[in-house]
Amino acid sequence: MCLGIPGQIVSITDEALQTGVVQVSGVKREANLSCVVPADGNLQSLVGSWALVHVGFAMSIIDEEEVQRTLQILAEIGELQEELDAMQHGA
Amino acid sequence: MKYVDEFRDPDMAKRVLERIHAVVEEIPVTRDRPLQIMEVCGGHTHSIFRYGLEELLPDKIEMVHGPGCPVCVLPMGRVDDCVAIAEQPDVIFTTFGDAMRVPGSRKSLQQANSDGCDVRMVYSPMDALDIARKNPHKNVVFFGLGFETTMPSTALTLLQADREGITNFSLFCNHITIIPTIKAILDSPDMVIDGFLGPGHVSMVIGSAPYEFIAGHYKRPLVIAGFEPLDILQSMLMVVEQIKAGRAQVENQYKRIVPEQGNSNALKAVGEVFELREFFEWRGLGSIDHSGVRIREKYARFDAERIFAVEPAHVADPKACQCGEVLKGVLKPWECKLFGEQCNPETPIGALMVSTEGACSAYYSYGKIDIRQAV
């Protein structure tokens, strides 16, 4: 029910209604962008951004830096575990 | 798919799992009993079963599948109200697909549709508003349900209807809030939860601050988690690392989506349209104070509850049903007397058998039913 799916904002349809077109896995559909309108109100600046789409509403702009940071942490967990394994087997 | 595949890497999952196993071994309490970790959100329940994560976790971690499936916790009386509205002349009743099969005491919305009511599934509340625009002589009602994730979408749709001066659209508001429910579970005397995976998409709306009492007052760790397998495993690792270190903090694994302060535009729309109800009835858990919202007086003309004079009727949960105990982690799904026999996904009796996000349905559908014979 609370699930969302990443989609790319490809165009703005209506500035007043705050709607645009998002593309999710190749499928395009109209979405409401009210929740992700930037502080300066410039909707056009959203084109190209990726957002989490839930029931036809873009709910959060995906933070690319945080994506990389999370993947980096995961990689480090993997490396740590590998090192521990090596220590154990080497002992 | 971008931002999805990266978080499904099986090799990486294996390493994180190894780390979880190693950390859990160092937690002394697990020598006497397993840790009980609750995933609050039904979306997490679904992912955990879909990817078989529970099987891969150490035996010393038991997952408790929480109340965060809005369809599952919808009381029978509310479904009866939906059917009663759908049966009114000139009504088009619109709903998310998930709610179609939820049993009421008389019938489900799907049965009402077969019996001649105009019940339509929509993907978005905006689609319901569009049906209203195209059918000016019908009363189009949207069944608003879900947690804080979904509330902004219905609030914004209602505000849009207001701006356009649409008079044949209304909202049957059954939105619920997660925080009072987590608190009710923590206050329950038979509660045995050691830590929480926090609901990712609720949190993208409300932020992380509302959970602070769980760490501060109840001394339980909570990690806001994403929905892909690596998200869930990393969050689980963060929870057990906190337990190992004797910490209880709110942490956020899902920072790519969840800003600390939540979404101010969404919260503004929600605050404009909705106010807290004194209490709301949950299937399996009973009445919980301030756990639901209703439409403010200012927008009464869009409120189906007022328009159709719905008097929320209390319909008791079926007697033998033990969903409440399962929700609190006191019973495993297969330990319920009804599991798999009278109560199954085709003919659900209890809340948790209704949706694929419900714990009982997940156990049933993913072959866990054999466990019952094993116990």
Coordinates of C-alpha atoms in Angstrom, one line a residue:
Chain A
M1 CA 0.0 0.0 0.0
C2 CA 2.8 2.4 0.9
L3 CA 4.9 1.2 -1.9
G4 CA 6.5 3.7 -4.3
I5 CA 8.6 3.4 -7.4
P6 CA 11.4 5.5 -8.8
G7 CA 10.5 7.5 -11.9
Q8 CA 12.1 10.2 -13.9
I9 CA 10.4 13.5 -14.4
V10 CA 10.5 14.1 -18.2
S11 CA 8.3 17.2 -18.7
I12 CA 6.1 19.7 -17.0
T13 CA 2.4 19.6 -18.1
D14 CA 0.8 22.4 -16.2
E15 CA 2.6 24.9 -14.0
A16 CA -0.6 26.0 -12.3
L17 CA -1.8 22.5 -11.5
Q18 CA 1.8 21.5 -10.7
T19 CA 1.6 18.4 -12.8
G20 CA 4.2 16.7 -15.1
V21 CA 5.0 13.5 -16.9
V22 CA 7.0 10.8 -15.1
Q23 CA 8.5 7.8 -16.8
V24 CA 8.6 4.6 -14.8
S25 CA 10.3 1.6 -16.4
G26 CA 9.5 3.0 -19.8
V27 CA 5.8 3.8 -19.0
K28 CA 4.9 7.4 -19.0
R29 CA 2.1 8.9 -16.9
E30 CA 0.9 12.1 -15.6
A31 CA 1.9 12.8 -12.0
N32 CA 1.3 15.5 -9.5
L33 CA 4.5 17.3 -8.5
S34 CA 3.1 19.5 -5.6
C35 CA 5.1 17.7 -2.9
V36 CA 8.4 18.2 -4.7
V37 CA 8.1 21.8 -5.9
P38 CA 11.5 23.4 -5.2
A39 CA 11.7 26.3 -2.7
D40 CA 12.1 28.8 -5.6
G41 CA 8.9 27.5 -7.3
N42 CA 10.8 26.7 -10.5
L43 CA 9.1 23.5 -11.7
Q44 CA 11.2 23.3 -14.9
S45 CA 14.2 22.7 -12.8
L46 CA 12.7 19.3 -11.9
V47 CA 12.9 17.9 -15.4
G48 CA 15.4 15.1 -15.5
S49 CA 15.3 14.5 -11.7
W50 CA 14.3 11.2 -10.3
A51 CA 11.5 11.0 -7.8
L52 CA 9.8 8.4 -5.7
V53 CA 6.3 8.1 -7.2
H54 CA 3.4 6.9 -5.0
V55 CA -0.3 6.7 -6.3
G56 CA 0.4 9.3 -9.0
F57 CA 2.3 11.8 -6.8
A58 CA 6.0 12.5 -6.9
M59 CA 6.7 12.3 -3.1
S60 CA 10.5 12.8 -2.8
I61 CA 13.3 13.7 -5.1
I62 CA 15.9 10.9 -5.0
D63 CA 19.1 12.2 -3.5
E64 CA 21.9 10.9 -5.8
E65 CA 24.6 11.7 -3.2
E66 CA 22.8 9.6 -0.6
V67 CA 22.4 6.7 -3.0
Q68 CA 26.2 6.7 -3.5
R69 CA 26.8 7.0 0.2
T70 CA 24.6 4.1 1.1
L71 CA 26.2 1.9 -1.6
Q72 CA 29.6 2.9 -0.3
I73 CA 28.6 1.9 3.3
L74 CA 27.3 -1.4 1.9
A75 CA 30.6 -2.0 0.1
E76 CA 32.5 -1.2 3.3
I77 CA 30.4 -3.7 5.2
G78 CA 31.3 -6.3 2.6
E79 CA 35.0 -5.5 2.7
L80 CA 35.0 -5.6 6.5
Q81 CA 33.3 -9.0 6.5
E82 CA 35.7 -10.4 3.9
E83 CA 38.6 -9.2 6.0
L84 CA 37.2 -10.8 9.2
D85 CA 36.6 -14.0 7.3
A86 CA 40.2 -14.0 6.1
M87 CA 41.5 -13.4 9.6
Q88 CA 39.4 -16.3 10.9
H89 CA 40.5 -18.7 8.3
G90 CA 44.1 -17.6 8.5
A91 CA 44.3 -18.1 12.2
Chain B
M1 CA 15.7 -0.5 -13.0
K2 CA 17.7 2.5 -11.8
Y3 CA 17.8 3.0 -8.0
V4 CA 16.3 -0.5 -7.6
D5 CA 18.8 -3.0 -9.1
E6 CA 21.7 -1.6 -7.1
F7 CA 19.9 -2.6 -3.9
R8 CA 19.2 -6.2 -5.0
D9 CA 22.9 -7.4 -5.4
P10 CA 22.9 -10.9 -4.1
D11 CA 26.7 -11.0 -3.4
M12 CA 26.4 -7.9 -1.3
A13 CA 23.4 -9.3 0.5
K14 CA 25.4 -12.3 1.4
R15 CA 28.1 -10.2 3.0
V16 CA 25.7 -8.1 4.9
L17 CA 24.0 -11.3 6.2
E18 CA 27.3 -12.7 7.3
R19 CA 27.9 -9.5 9.2
I20 CA 24.4 -9.7 10.8
H21 CA 25.2 -13.3 11.9
A22 CA 28.5 -12.2 13.4
V23 CA 27.0 -9.3 15.3
V24 CA 24.1 -11.3 16.7
E25 CA 26.5 -13.9 18.1
E26 CA 28.0 -11.2 20.2
I27 CA 24.7 -10.1 21.8
P28 CA 24.5 -11.9 25.2
V29 CA 20.7 -11.9 25.5
T30 CA 20.4 -14.1 22.4
R31 CA 21.8 -17.0 24.4
D32 CA 18.5 -17.2 26.3
R33 CA 16.0 -16.0 23.8
P34 CA 15.8 -14.7 20.2
L35 CA 15.7 -11.0 19.5
Q36 CA 12.3 -9.9 18.3
I37 CA 12.5 -7.2 15.6
M38 CA 9.3 -5.7 14.3
E39 CA 9.0 -4.4 10.8
V40 CA 6.2 -1.9 11.1
C41 CA 5.3 -1.5 7.5
G42 CA 3.4 -4.0 5.4
G43 CA 5.6 -3.1 2.4
H44 CA 8.6 -4.4 4.4
T45 CA 6.6 -7.6 5.3
H46 CA 5.9 -8.1 1.6
S47 CA 9.6 -7.7 0.7
I48 CA 10.9 -9.9 3.5
F49 CA 8.7 -12.7 2.3
R50 CA 9.2 -12.1 -1.4
Y51 CA 12.9 -12.3 -1.0
G52 CA 12.9 -15.0 1.6
L53 CA 15.0 -12.8 4.0
E54 CA 13.6 -14.3 7.2
E55 CA 15.0 -17.7 6.2
L56 CA 18.4 -16.1 5.7
L57 CA 18.6 -14.2 9.0
P58 CA 20.1 -15.9 12.1
D59 CA 17.7 -18.1 14.1
K60 CA 18.4 -15.7 16.9
I61 CA 16.4 -13.0 15.1
E62 CA 12.6 -13.4 15.0
M63 CA 10.7 -11.0 12.8
V64 CA 7.4 -9.7 14.2
H65 CA 5.3 -8.4 11.4
G66 CA 3.7 -5.2 12.4
P67 CA 0.4 -3.3 11.9
G68 CA 1.5 -1.3 8.9
C69 CA -0.9 -2.8 6.3
P70 CA -3.8 -0.3 6.1
V71 CA -6.0 -2.8 4.3
C72 CA -5.4 -5.4 6.9
V73 CA -6.3 -3.2 9.9
L74 CA -9.5 -1.9 8.3
P75 CA -12.4 -2.9 10.5
M76 CA -15.3 -4.7 9.1
G77 CA -17.7 -1.9 10.0
R78 CA -15.8 0.5 7.7
V79 CA -16.1 -1.9 4.8
D80 CA -19.8 -2.1 5.5
D81 CA -20.0 1.7 5.3
C82 CA -18.2 1.7 2.0
V83 CA -20.7 -0.8 0.6
A84 CA -23.6 1.2 2.0
I85 CA -22.3 4.3 0.2
A86 CA -21.7 2.4 -3.0
E87 CA -25.3 1.2 -2.9
Q88 CA -26.7 4.7 -2.9
P89 CA -28.2 5.8 -6.3
D90 CA -26.0 7.7 -8.7
V91 CA -22.8 6.9 -6.8
I92 CA -19.5 5.9 -8.4
F93 CA -17.4 4.4 -5.6
T94 CA -13.7 4.5 -6.4
T95 CA -10.9 2.7 -4.5
F96 CA -7.4 1.5 -4.6
G97 CA -7.4 -2.1 -5.8
D98 CA -6.1 -3.4 -2.5
A99 CA -9.4 -2.7 -0.7
M100 CA -11.7 -4.5 -3.1
R101 CA -11.5 -7.9 -1.4
V102 CA -11.5 -6.9 2.2
P103 CA -14.5 -8.6 3.8
G104 CA -17.2 -6.6 5.4
S105 CA -19.9 -8.2 7.6
R106 CA -22.3 -8.4 4.6
K107 CA -20.0 -8.3 1.6
S108 CA -16.8 -6.9 0.1
L109 CA -16.6 -4.0 -2.4
Q110 CA -15.9 -6.6 -5.1
Q111 CA -19.1 -8.4 -4.3
A112 CA -21.0 -5.1 -4.2
N113 CA -19.7 -4.5 -7.7
S114 CA -20.9 -7.9 -8.9
D115 CA -24.2 -7.1 -7.4
G116 CA -24.6 -4.0 -9.6
C117 CA -22.9 -1.2 -7.7
D118 CA -20.6 1.0 -9.7
V119 CA -17.3 0.3 -7.9
R120 CA -14.1 1.2 -9.8
M121 CA -10.5 0.6 -9.0
V122 CA -8.2 3.6 -9.5
Y123 CA -4.4 3.9 -9.3
S124 CA -4.5 7.5 -8.0
P125 CA -7.0 9.7 -6.2
M126 CA -6.4 12.1 -9.1
D127 CA -8.0 9.4 -11.4
A128 CA -11.1 9.5 -9.1
L129 CA -11.3 13.3 -9.5
D130 CA -11.0 12.8 -13.3
I131 CA -14.0 10.4 -13.2
A132 CA -15.9 13.1 -11.3
R133 CA -15.1 15.7 -14.0
K134 CA -16.3 13.3 -16.7
N135 CA -19.5 12.3 -14.8
P136 CA -21.0 15.5 -13.6
H137 CA -24.4 13.9 -12.8
K138 CA -22.9 11.2 -10.6
N139 CA -21.5 11.5 -7.1
V140 CA -18.0 10.2 -7.2
V141 CA -16.6 9.0 -3.8
F142 CA -13.0 8.1 -3.3
F143 CA -12.1 5.7 -0.5
G144 CA -9.2 7.4 1.2
L145 CA -7.2 4.9 3.2
G146 CA -3.6 4.4 4.1
F147 CA -1.0 5.9 6.4
E148 CA 0.8 9.2 6.2
T149 CA 2.4 8.1 2.9
T150 CA -1.0 8.3 1.1
M151 CA -2.6 11.2 3.1
P152 CA -0.9 14.0 1.1
S153 CA -2.2 12.6 -2.2
T154 CA -5.8 12.6 -1.0
A155 CA -5.4 16.0 0.7
L156 CA -4.0 17.5 -2.5
T157 CA -6.7 15.9 -4.6
L158 CA -9.4 17.4 -2.4
L159 CA -7.7 20.8 -2.5
Q160 CA -7.6 20.5 -6.3
A161 CA -11.4 19.7 -6.4
D162 CA -11.9 22.8 -4.2
R163 CA -9.9 25.0 -6.5
E164 CA -11.9 23.8 -9.6
G165 CA -15.2 24.1 -7.7
I166 CA -16.0 20.5 -8.4
T167 CA -19.2 19.6 -6.4
N168 CA -19.7 15.9 -7.2
F169 CA -16.5 14.6 -5.6
S170 CA -16.1 13.5 -2.0
L171 CA -13.6 11.6 0.1
F172 CA -14.5 8.8 2.5
C173 CA -11.6 9.3 4.9
N174 CA -10.2 6.3 6.6
H175 CA -6.6 7.5 6.9
I176 CA -4.7 6.3 9.9
T177 CA -1.5 7.4 11.7
I178 CA 1.3 5.1 12.6
I179 CA 2.8 6.7 15.7
P180 CA -0.1 6.2 18.2
T181 CA -0.2 2.6 17.0
I182 CA 3.5 1.9 17.6
K183 CA 3.0 3.5 21.1
A184 CA 0.0 1.2 21.8
I185 CA 2.1 -1.8 20.9
L186 CA 5.0 -0.6 23.1
D187 CA 2.5 0.0 26.0
S188 CA 1.0 -3.5 25.7
P189 CA 2.0 -5.6 28.7
D190 CA 2.8 -8.7 26.6
M191 CA 5.0 -6.7 24.3
V192 CA 8.4 -8.2 23.6
I193 CA 9.9 -6.1 20.8
D194 CA 13.6 -5.4 21.0
G195 CA 13.9 -3.1 18.0
F196 CA 12.1 -1.7 14.9
L197 CA 12.5 -1.3 11.2
G198 CA 10.8 2.0 10.7
P199 CA 8.4 2.6 7.8
G200 CA 10.4 4.2 4.9
H201 CA 7.7 5.9 3.0
V202 CA 5.7 7.1 5.9
S203 CA 8.9 8.7 7.1
M204 CA 9.6 10.5 3.8
V205 CA 6.4 12.5 4.7
I206 CA 6.7 12.8 8.5
G207 CA 10.5 12.8 8.9
S208 CA 12.4 11.0 11.7
A209 CA 11.7 13.3 14.7
P210 CA 8.2 11.7 15.5
Y211 CA 10.0 8.4 16.4
E212 CA 12.3 9.9 19.0
F213 CA 10.1 8.8 21.9
I214 CA 10.7 5.1 20.9
A215 CA 14.4 5.5 21.4
G216 CA 14.2 8.1 24.3
H217 CA 11.3 6.8 26.4
Y218 CA 11.1 3.1 25.5
K219 CA 14.8 2.6 24.9
R220 CA 14.3 0.7 21.6
P221 CA 16.3 1.2 18.5
L222 CA 14.5 2.2 15.3
V223 CA 16.1 2.3 11.8
I224 CA 14.1 3.9 9.0
A225 CA 14.4 1.4 6.2
G226 CA 14.1 1.2 2.4
F227 CA 12.2 -1.6 0.7
E228 CA 14.8 -3.4 -1.4
P229 CA 16.5 -6.5 0.1
L230 CA 19.8 -4.7 0.7
D231 CA 17.9 -1.8 2.4
I232 CA 16.2 -4.2 4.8
L233 CA 19.4 -6.2 5.5
Q234 CA 21.5 -3.1 6.1
S235 CA 18.8 -1.7 8.4
M236 CA 18.6 -5.0 10.3
L237 CA 22.4 -4.8 10.7
M238 CA 22.1 -1.2 12.0
V239 CA 19.4 -2.4 14.6
V240 CA 21.5 -5.3 15.9
E241 CA 24.6 -3.2 16.1
Q242 CA 22.7 -0.8 18.3
I243 CA 21.5 -3.6 20.5
K244 CA 25.0 -5.0 20.7
A245 CA 26.3 -1.6 21.7
G246 CA 23.5 -1.0 24.2
R247 CA 22.3 2.0 22.2
A248 CA 18.7 3.0 21.4
Q249 CA 18.6 5.6 18.6
V250 CA 16.5 6.6 15.6
E251 CA 18.7 6.0 12.5
N252 CA 17.9 6.5 8.9
Q253 CA 19.1 3.9 6.4
Y254 CA 16.9 5.3 3.6
K255 CA 18.4 8.8 3.3
R256 CA 18.2 8.8 -0.4
I257 CA 14.4 9.2 0.0
V258 CA 13.8 10.3 3.6
P259 CA 14.9 13.7 4.6
E260 CA 15.3 14.2 8.3
Q261 CA 12.5 16.9 8.4
G262 CA 10.1 15.0 6.1
N263 CA 8.2 16.7 3.3
S264 CA 6.9 20.2 4.3
N265 CA 4.7 20.6 1.2
A266 CA 3.0 17.3 1.9
L267 CA 2.6 18.0 5.6
K268 CA 1.1 21.4 4.9
A269 CA -1.6 19.9 2.6
V270 CA -2.4 17.2 5.2
G271 CA -2.7 19.8 8.0
E272 CA -4.9 22.0 5.9
V273 CA -7.4 19.2 5.1
F274 CA -7.3 16.8 8.0
E275 CA -7.6 16.8 11.8
L276 CA -7.0 14.0 14.3
R277 CA -10.0 11.9 15.4
E278 CA -10.3 11.3 19.1
F279 CA -10.0 7.5 18.4
F280 CA -10.1 5.1 15.5
E281 CA -11.0 1.4 15.4
W282 CA -8.4 -1.0 14.1
R283 CA -9.1 -4.6 13.1
G284 CA -7.2 -6.9 15.5
L285 CA -6.0 -4.0 17.8
G286 CA -9.2 -2.4 18.8
S287 CA -9.7 1.3 19.4
I288 CA -6.5 3.4 19.5
D289 CA -6.6 7.1 20.6
H290 CA -5.8 9.7 18.0
S291 CA -4.8 7.0 15.4
G292 CA -7.0 8.3 12.6
V293 CA -7.8 11.6 10.8
R294 CA -11.0 13.1 9.5
I295 CA -11.8 16.0 7.1
R296 CA -11.9 19.5 8.8
E297 CA -15.2 21.3 9.0
K298 CA -13.9 23.8 6.4
Y299 CA -14.0 21.1 3.7
A300 CA -17.2 19.4 5.0
R301 CA -18.7 19.6 1.5
F302 CA -16.1 17.0 0.3
D303 CA -16.6 14.7 3.3
A304 CA -18.5 11.5 2.3
E305 CA -18.9 10.7 6.0
R306 CA -21.0 13.9 6.4
I307 CA -22.7 13.8 2.9
F308 CA -23.9 10.2 3.3
A309 CA -24.5 10.5 7.1
V310 CA -22.3 7.6 7.9
E311 CA -22.5 6.6 11.5
P312 CA -19.4 4.4 12.1
A313 CA -20.8 1.1 13.2
H314 CA -18.8 -1.1 15.4
V315 CA -18.7 -4.7 14.1
A316 CA -16.8 -7.0 16.4
D317 CA -13.9 -9.0 14.9
P318 CA -14.7 -12.7 14.5
K319 CA -14.4 -14.3 17.9
A320 CA -11.8 -17.0 17.2
C321 CA -9.6 -14.5 15.3
Q322 CA -6.2 -13.9 16.9
C323 CA -4.8 -11.2 14.7
G324 CA -4.2 -8.9 17.7
E325 CA -1.8 -11.4 19.3
V326 CA 0.0 -11.9 16.0
L327 CA 0.3 -8.2 15.4
K328 CA 1.9 -7.8 18.9
G329 CA 4.3 -10.7 18.2
V330 CA 2.8 -12.9 21.0
L331 CA 1.6 -15.5 18.5
K332 CA 3.1 -16.6 15.2
P333 CA 0.6 -16.7 12.3
W334 CA 0.5 -20.4 12.1
E335 CA -0.3 -20.7 15.8
C336 CA -3.7 -19.1 15.3
K337 CA -6.5 -21.7 15.5
L338 CA -8.0 -20.5 12.2
F339 CA -4.8 -20.2 10.1
G340 CA -4.9 -22.0 6.8
E341 CA -8.2 -23.8 7.4
Q342 CA -11.2 -21.4 8.0
C343 CA -8.9 -18.4 7.3
N344 CA -7.0 -18.4 4.1
P345 CA -6.3 -15.7 1.4
E346 CA -9.4 -16.8 -0.6
T347 CA -11.8 -16.6 2.3
P348 CA -10.0 -14.3 4.8
I349 CA -11.5 -14.1 8.3
G350 CA -8.8 -12.1 10.1
A351 CA -7.2 -8.9 9.1
L352 CA -3.8 -10.3 8.4
M353 CA -5.0 -12.8 5.8
V354 CA -6.5 -10.1 3.6
S355 CA -3.7 -8.4 1.8
T356 CA -0.3 -9.7 0.5
E357 CA 1.2 -7.3 2.9
G358 CA -0.5 -9.1 5.9
A359 CA 1.7 -11.5 7.8
C360 CA -0.7 -14.4 7.7
S361 CA -1.3 -14.1 4.0
A362 CA 2.5 -13.9 3.4
Y363 CA 3.1 -17.0 5.4
Y364 CA 0.3 -18.8 3.6
S365 CA 1.3 -17.7 0.1
Y366 CA 5.0 -18.3 0.4
G367 CA 4.6 -21.9 1.5
K368 CA 5.2 -21.3 5.2
I369 CA 2.0 -23.2 5.9
D370 CA 4.1 -26.4 6.4
I371 CA 5.6 -24.8 9.5
R372 CA 2.3 -25.4 11.2
Q373 CA 2.7 -29.1 10.9
A374 CA 6.3 -28.9 12.1
V375 CA 5.3 -27.1 15.3

